[in-house]
Amino acid sequence: MAVDLQLHKQDCQMTERGCTPKDPLTLITEDHVRAALRTDKGDDAQLSSFTTSDCVEKGDNMATVVTRVQVFFQQSGQQNQVSYVVKINPCRDGPLFEVFNQMVFDKEVDFYTKIAPELSSVLTAVGHDKIRVPRLVNFCMQPLNELIFLEDLKAREFKMYDRYKGQDEPHVKLVMQELARLHASSYVLQTRLLKRNLTDKYLSLKEDWLNLSGEHKQMLTNMMAGNYDNTAVMLRKIGGYEKVAKWIEENAQNCLDIMQKQITCIPPFEVLCHGDCWNNNMLFRYNDDGTPAEVMLLDHQISRVASPGTDLSYFLFTSVSSDIRRPNLDSFLTCYYSTFSSVIQAGGAEMPFSMSELRQEFRDKMAYGLMFSLMILPFLVTDPADGPGAEDIVAKDTKAKLEVWRERHFTDDMLKNPLVRTRFLDTLDDMVEAGVIS
């Protein structure tokens, strides 16, 4: 979408007066783009114009609106262009969304401006690369108008792995290593704070959507329970999974309590976790032969101090198919442990847990991976153009919308999709075998 700067400035006047716009893209003003450009390219960079375009598919992002901004500018007598990825307040109505939006933007800006630089300092001091995250360019934290400008990793040839396939062994090991670097550098940083905790140093880490209470908690529970109810209906239609369907139906209204219990910190398993670690929140860069060379972790908007087992379980059960996960699980955990211990030892700290203790902690946190698998995986067996979008899932009539979608898409043809088995049912089999579902 091309943007006429004068008309766009008029469109944004309602936003400046405190009115929530219908289109989140109107939050991106000329002043915001100019500020991002000068921060990135220098004060002599003169904005000419900018356009916006989609940079994610339907279903790729739920918490915020994400768009690509192509910026055209003059510098040193030359016409140039650069692109940024911009995360925008989705402008959804209701007190729950105001609280949630403020929380996720607070956490992400805090991560990029304060936490990531310190983690990178820990890593570079022991001979590692900086933490692998996009570069923050600029941000606006005006209530109801929040924006975050990030570098466009597409310019460096990063791209998302096909979420339908499930990641293969080389991709998984890159992710395990980067999670280990994130977790371990935060642990080393924690040891240097003496009697203070990371949550004392970074107050945004005290905020957590799983700690909502009262009306906000009930609203969020109802939205998530609608997804779980759909999954139970799907399983009864498939047949043979009545036990799992019954477990889901009995626990749908307790979903937040189950997840909150899983993130409760019990020493020595206390590290900074990504919190939303699955395929859509990471991008990969590839070598000339097609092998993955580097991974970037995105969307640090619900980061928290918790057990590393929560990140590992979430990732391995939502983003890896059973034929890869089952035979390689111990290898993946060993890969994680090796990188984690290398950072810990180089940082002068003592290893907080053994390999066998990590294996047990992973098993103890499988319920966290289960709860997200039950929400995410059923949508992976449908075409993204047909699946429910963010606005459907967070709508006031969520349950009715999901029921319509269920009747339309939970067909016999869909249930024959091989992804139903490899990406979803096999995961449930693992959960039943491990006693998570009983």
XYZ file of C-alpha atoms in Angstrom:
438
model
C 0.000 0.000 0.000
C 1.489 3.334 -1.063
C 1.138 6.092 1.504
C 0.426 9.721 0.654
C 2.205 11.500 3.493
C -0.258 14.412 3.773
C -3.391 12.233 3.715
C -1.778 9.768 6.085
C -1.034 12.594 8.533
C -4.739 13.521 8.492
C -5.787 9.904 9.036
C -3.611 9.750 12.129
C -5.159 12.777 13.836
C -7.880 10.564 15.327
C -5.173 8.370 16.828
C -3.436 11.378 18.383
C -6.748 12.388 19.988
C -6.930 8.977 21.650
C -9.459 7.282 19.327
C -8.693 3.711 18.403
C -8.464 3.464 14.578
C -10.131 0.614 12.722
C -7.017 -0.009 10.647
C -3.824 -0.536 12.715
C -1.722 0.550 9.715
C -2.842 4.148 10.321
C -0.686 4.096 13.456
C 2.419 4.207 11.242
C 2.946 7.933 10.786
C 5.395 9.921 8.720
C 7.136 10.987 11.920
C 7.576 7.370 13.029
C 9.072 6.342 9.698
C 11.341 9.378 9.570
C 12.589 8.709 13.112
C 13.305 5.063 12.296
C 15.095 6.028 9.098
C 17.349 8.581 10.812
C 18.140 6.212 13.661
C 19.107 3.569 11.124
C 20.785 5.614 8.373
C 21.794 8.886 10.008
C 20.415 12.415 10.351
C 21.142 13.269 6.712
C 18.737 10.584 5.435
C 15.703 12.431 4.012
C 12.413 10.559 3.743
C 10.754 10.670 0.312
C 7.879 8.209 0.728
C 6.990 4.807 2.134
C 4.721 1.878 1.349
C 3.348 -0.956 3.466
C 2.796 -4.579 2.484
C 1.971 -7.900 4.125
C 4.955 -9.855 5.389
C 3.220 -12.748 7.170
C 0.542 -15.197 6.111
C -2.789 -15.607 7.823
C -2.267 -17.478 11.079
C 1.414 -16.569 11.339
C 0.936 -13.973 14.071
C -1.794 -13.526 16.664
C -0.678 -11.042 19.332
C 0.178 -8.080 17.081
C -0.241 -6.867 13.524
C 3.002 -7.260 11.577
C 3.713 -5.433 8.333
C 6.657 -4.559 6.112
C 7.395 -0.881 5.498
C 9.405 -0.057 2.370
C 11.083 3.328 2.815
C 12.381 5.488 -0.034
C 14.872 8.185 0.940
C 17.593 10.496 -0.309
C 21.090 10.572 1.135
C 24.280 12.116 -0.225
C 22.486 13.011 -3.442
C 21.417 9.432 -4.070
C 17.947 7.860 -4.021
C 17.925 4.782 -1.764
C 15.473 2.399 -0.151
C 15.332 0.202 2.928
C 12.638 -1.976 4.480
C 11.616 -2.570 8.090
C 9.300 -5.013 9.786
C 6.881 -3.158 12.039
C 4.889 -4.682 14.882
C 1.728 -2.698 15.538
C -0.907 -2.540 18.246
C -3.791 -4.532 16.657
C -6.358 -2.015 17.968
C -8.781 -4.602 19.280
C -11.642 -3.408 21.440
C -11.993 -4.353 25.080
C -10.156 -3.993 28.393
C -8.505 -7.413 28.100
C -6.773 -6.434 24.874
C -5.636 -3.080 26.242
C -3.972 -4.844 29.173
C -2.513 -7.587 26.990
C -1.238 -5.223 24.279
C 0.492 -2.958 26.770
C 2.076 -5.979 28.430
C 3.487 -7.547 25.261
C 4.883 -4.268 23.937
C 6.444 -3.437 27.315
C 8.095 -6.840 27.448
C 9.396 -6.778 23.888
C 10.835 -3.264 24.049
C 12.436 -4.113 27.396
C 13.941 -7.227 25.863
C 15.484 -5.427 22.884
C 16.672 -2.316 24.735
C 17.863 -3.805 28.038
C 17.949 -7.598 28.215
C 19.348 -8.603 24.830
C 22.359 -6.251 25.069
C 23.322 -7.730 28.452
C 22.888 -11.297 27.225
C 25.043 -10.455 24.216
C 27.674 -8.985 26.527
C 27.774 -12.245 28.485
C 28.083 -14.296 25.303
C 30.746 -12.207 23.546
C 32.848 -12.161 26.715
C 33.117 -15.967 26.530
C 33.792 -16.134 22.797
C 30.247 -16.623 21.499
C 28.339 -14.541 18.976
C 25.766 -12.064 20.226
C 22.281 -13.348 20.962
C 20.624 -13.950 17.593
C 17.651 -11.614 17.401
C 16.613 -8.901 14.921
C 18.074 -5.440 15.383
C 15.726 -2.913 16.995
C 15.498 0.251 14.892
C 12.920 2.394 16.672
C 9.773 2.165 18.797
C 6.792 4.148 20.060
C 5.185 3.282 23.389
C 2.323 5.795 23.432
C -0.671 3.893 24.890
C -2.960 2.433 22.188
C -0.417 3.508 19.548
C 2.480 1.117 20.206
C 4.899 0.390 17.358
C 8.189 -1.477 17.096
C 10.430 -1.058 14.032
C 12.838 -3.964 13.482
C 15.333 -4.753 10.779
C 13.849 -6.700 7.882
C 15.662 -10.028 8.029
C 14.448 -10.839 4.535
C 17.152 -8.456 3.318
C 19.683 -10.887 4.819
C 17.902 -13.838 3.183
C 16.310 -15.207 6.341
C 13.039 -17.029 5.851
C 10.512 -19.096 7.770
C 10.618 -22.866 7.642
C 7.488 -24.522 6.221
C 5.327 -24.859 9.334
C 3.371 -27.751 7.819
C 6.335 -30.058 7.337
C 7.767 -29.997 10.840
C 11.449 -29.106 11.184
C 14.115 -31.630 10.267
C 17.144 -32.568 12.379
C 19.566 -29.798 11.226
C 16.970 -27.075 11.834
C 16.015 -28.464 15.240
C 19.609 -28.600 16.424
C 20.188 -24.962 15.446
C 17.151 -23.976 17.488
C 18.242 -26.099 20.452
C 21.654 -24.429 20.422
C 20.183 -20.922 20.270
C 17.717 -21.659 23.057
C 20.642 -22.970 25.112
C 22.577 -19.749 24.500
C 19.568 -17.658 25.514
C 18.937 -19.691 28.659
C 22.572 -20.092 29.708
C 23.551 -16.433 29.207
C 20.590 -15.409 31.364
C 21.670 -17.881 34.045
C 25.222 -16.476 34.053
C 23.781 -12.966 34.264
C 21.605 -14.061 37.179
C 24.631 -15.384 39.095
C 26.244 -11.963 38.830
C 23.277 -10.186 40.400
C 24.085 -11.701 43.797
C 20.861 -11.624 45.831
C 18.784 -9.922 43.119
C 16.697 -11.808 40.588
C 16.332 -11.110 36.886
C 12.754 -10.068 37.596
C 14.060 -7.426 40.025
C 16.400 -6.032 37.393
C 13.915 -6.215 34.514
C 10.492 -5.394 35.899
C 8.693 -6.320 32.667
C 9.516 -9.957 33.406
C 7.163 -9.782 36.384
C 4.262 -9.257 33.984
C 2.755 -12.397 32.470
C -0.462 -13.075 30.603
C -0.783 -16.326 32.553
C -1.047 -14.296 35.760
C -4.147 -12.383 34.732
C -6.972 -12.546 37.251
C -10.675 -11.839 37.620
C -12.613 -10.803 34.526
C -9.487 -10.683 32.346
C -8.570 -14.260 33.218
C -12.084 -15.513 32.522
C -12.230 -13.760 29.143
C -8.911 -15.262 28.130
C -9.945 -18.692 29.416
C -13.132 -18.590 27.362
C -11.214 -17.736 24.187
C -8.726 -20.546 24.677
C -11.386 -23.043 25.772
C -13.140 -22.502 22.441
C -10.027 -23.761 20.662
C -9.748 -26.748 22.985
C -13.424 -27.641 22.508
C -12.898 -27.628 18.738
C -9.955 -29.988 19.137
C -12.018 -32.386 21.253
C -14.739 -32.447 18.583
C -12.105 -33.162 15.945
C -10.722 -36.091 17.961
C -14.148 -37.635 18.471
C -14.744 -37.387 14.736
C -11.428 -39.139 14.041
C -12.234 -41.907 16.509
C -9.969 -43.843 18.845
C -9.081 -40.750 20.884
C -12.118 -40.545 23.146
C -9.879 -40.639 26.234
C -7.918 -37.630 25.018
C -11.086 -35.778 24.000
C -12.550 -36.370 27.455
C -9.350 -35.061 29.111
C -9.521 -31.915 26.967
C -13.172 -31.303 27.770
C -12.523 -31.735 31.487
C -9.511 -29.392 31.496
C -10.450 -26.701 28.945
C -11.628 -24.259 31.607
C -8.507 -24.972 33.697
C -6.084 -24.298 30.831
C -4.513 -21.162 32.330
C -4.049 -22.828 35.720
C -2.317 -25.809 34.086
C 0.055 -23.564 32.163
C 0.705 -21.285 35.123
C 1.704 -24.282 37.233
C 4.116 -25.338 34.502
C 5.891 -21.960 34.446
C 6.268 -21.739 38.229
C 9.996 -21.580 38.920
C 11.563 -24.344 40.976
C 15.358 -24.083 41.401
C 17.668 -24.873 39.760
C 15.523 -24.564 36.635
C 15.263 -20.771 36.431
C 16.308 -19.072 33.204
C 15.010 -16.424 30.851
C 12.671 -18.281 28.487
C 11.350 -17.191 25.115
C 7.856 -18.284 26.140
C 6.428 -18.640 22.618
C 9.037 -20.778 20.931
C 7.572 -22.417 17.855
C 8.211 -22.479 14.138
C 6.501 -19.171 13.288
C 8.665 -17.237 15.739
C 12.004 -18.038 14.133
C 13.685 -17.425 10.786
C 16.549 -19.323 9.149
C 19.419 -18.338 6.856
C 20.856 -21.003 4.554
C 24.195 -21.937 3.027
C 24.556 -22.222 -0.745
C 23.904 -25.974 -0.503
C 20.596 -25.395 1.259
C 21.665 -26.419 4.756
C 20.516 -24.120 7.583
C 23.361 -21.921 8.833
C 21.760 -19.581 11.360
C 18.504 -19.067 13.223
C 16.991 -15.849 14.557
C 14.479 -15.993 17.399
C 11.604 -13.529 16.980
C 8.686 -12.225 19.045
C 10.055 -11.868 22.556
C 6.754 -10.422 23.723
C 5.929 -13.025 26.374
C 9.426 -13.779 27.635
C 9.600 -14.819 31.281
C 11.798 -16.462 33.899
C 10.771 -20.120 33.961
C 12.088 -23.631 33.463
C 13.993 -24.257 30.217
C 11.794 -27.331 29.927
C 8.858 -25.107 28.964
C 10.636 -23.721 25.884
C 11.962 -27.141 24.908
C 8.587 -28.854 25.272
C 6.711 -26.094 23.469
C 9.129 -26.154 20.531
C 9.575 -29.899 20.136
C 5.875 -30.747 20.317
C 4.542 -27.929 18.118
C 7.274 -27.620 15.488
C 8.761 -31.088 14.996
C 6.943 -34.087 13.535
C 6.939 -37.351 15.448
C 9.128 -39.204 12.937
C 11.933 -36.702 13.684
C 11.263 -36.042 17.369
C 10.943 -39.599 18.663
C 14.228 -41.153 17.408
C 16.237 -37.969 18.007
C 14.815 -36.665 21.279
C 17.807 -37.589 23.410
C 20.162 -36.280 20.741
C 18.299 -32.955 20.715
C 18.435 -32.649 24.505
C 22.130 -33.571 24.465
C 22.763 -30.896 21.834
C 21.002 -28.350 24.045
C 22.874 -29.453 27.154
C 26.260 -29.310 25.448
C 25.783 -25.704 24.325
C 24.222 -24.685 27.648
C 27.142 -26.142 29.646
C 29.754 -24.543 27.362
C 28.330 -21.069 28.059
C 27.935 -21.736 31.785
C 31.477 -23.004 32.237
C 33.039 -20.276 30.084
C 31.074 -17.717 32.093
C 32.612 -18.962 35.335
C 29.390 -20.380 36.791
C 28.609 -23.878 38.029
C 26.270 -26.114 36.061
C 22.892 -25.945 37.809
C 21.681 -29.375 36.680
C 22.904 -32.633 35.165
C 21.906 -34.191 31.867
C 19.689 -36.730 33.608
C 17.997 -33.929 35.573
C 17.367 -32.062 32.316
C 15.719 -35.137 30.815
C 13.431 -35.407 33.827
C 12.640 -31.688 33.765
C 11.703 -31.952 30.095
C 9.292 -34.778 30.916
C 7.865 -32.800 33.831
C 7.135 -29.852 31.524
C 5.536 -31.820 28.697
C 2.102 -30.536 29.766
C 3.191 -27.051 28.659
C 3.948 -28.347 25.186
C 0.685 -30.284 25.197
C -1.499 -27.249 25.914
C -0.028 -25.314 22.987
C -0.038 -28.331 20.688
C -3.768 -28.736 21.281
C -4.293 -25.152 20.088
C -1.769 -24.919 17.263
C -1.594 -28.302 15.560
C -5.256 -28.703 14.510
C -4.890 -25.547 12.409
C -1.849 -26.997 10.626
C -3.970 -29.564 8.818
C -6.021 -26.874 7.093
C -5.182 -24.358 4.407
C -4.158 -21.071 6.109
C -6.576 -19.200 3.857
C -9.416 -21.305 5.271
C -8.370 -21.327 8.911
C -9.491 -18.842 11.557
C -7.433 -15.679 11.812
C -6.454 -13.697 14.857
C -9.582 -11.572 14.710
C -11.758 -14.686 14.761
C -9.965 -16.207 17.746
C -10.102 -13.046 19.844
C -13.616 -11.975 18.830
C -16.352 -11.658 21.438
C -18.274 -14.446 19.690
C -15.188 -16.668 19.414
C -17.033 -19.870 20.238
C -19.645 -19.321 17.531
C -17.007 -18.425 14.933
C -14.941 -21.504 15.758
C -18.018 -23.728 15.586
C -18.792 -22.442 12.087
C -15.183 -22.997 11.035
C -15.251 -26.504 12.554
C -18.387 -27.541 10.672
C -16.946 -26.220 7.438
C -13.452 -27.724 7.681
C -13.548 -30.790 9.943
C -14.485 -32.900 6.937
C -13.655 -36.492 6.060
C -11.215 -35.269 3.387
C -9.375 -33.084 5.906
C -9.138 -35.953 8.369
C -7.379 -38.030 5.695
C -4.565 -35.471 5.575
C -1.348 -37.308 6.626
C -0.419 -34.304 8.765
C -3.219 -35.280 11.132
C -1.176 -38.333 12.071
C 2.433 -37.107 11.904
C 1.935 -33.612 13.332
C -0.952 -34.133 15.737
C -2.094 -37.627 16.677
C 1.421 -38.972 17.210
C 2.059 -36.081 19.600
C -1.033 -37.060 21.576
C 0.153 -40.672 21.618
C 3.433 -39.503 23.162
C 1.533 -37.540 25.805
C -0.632 -40.519 26.714
C 2.406 -42.809 26.871
C 4.224 -40.333 29.152
C 1.188 -40.094 31.444
C 0.596 -36.403 30.761
C -2.893 -37.312 29.570
C -4.404 -39.869 31.906
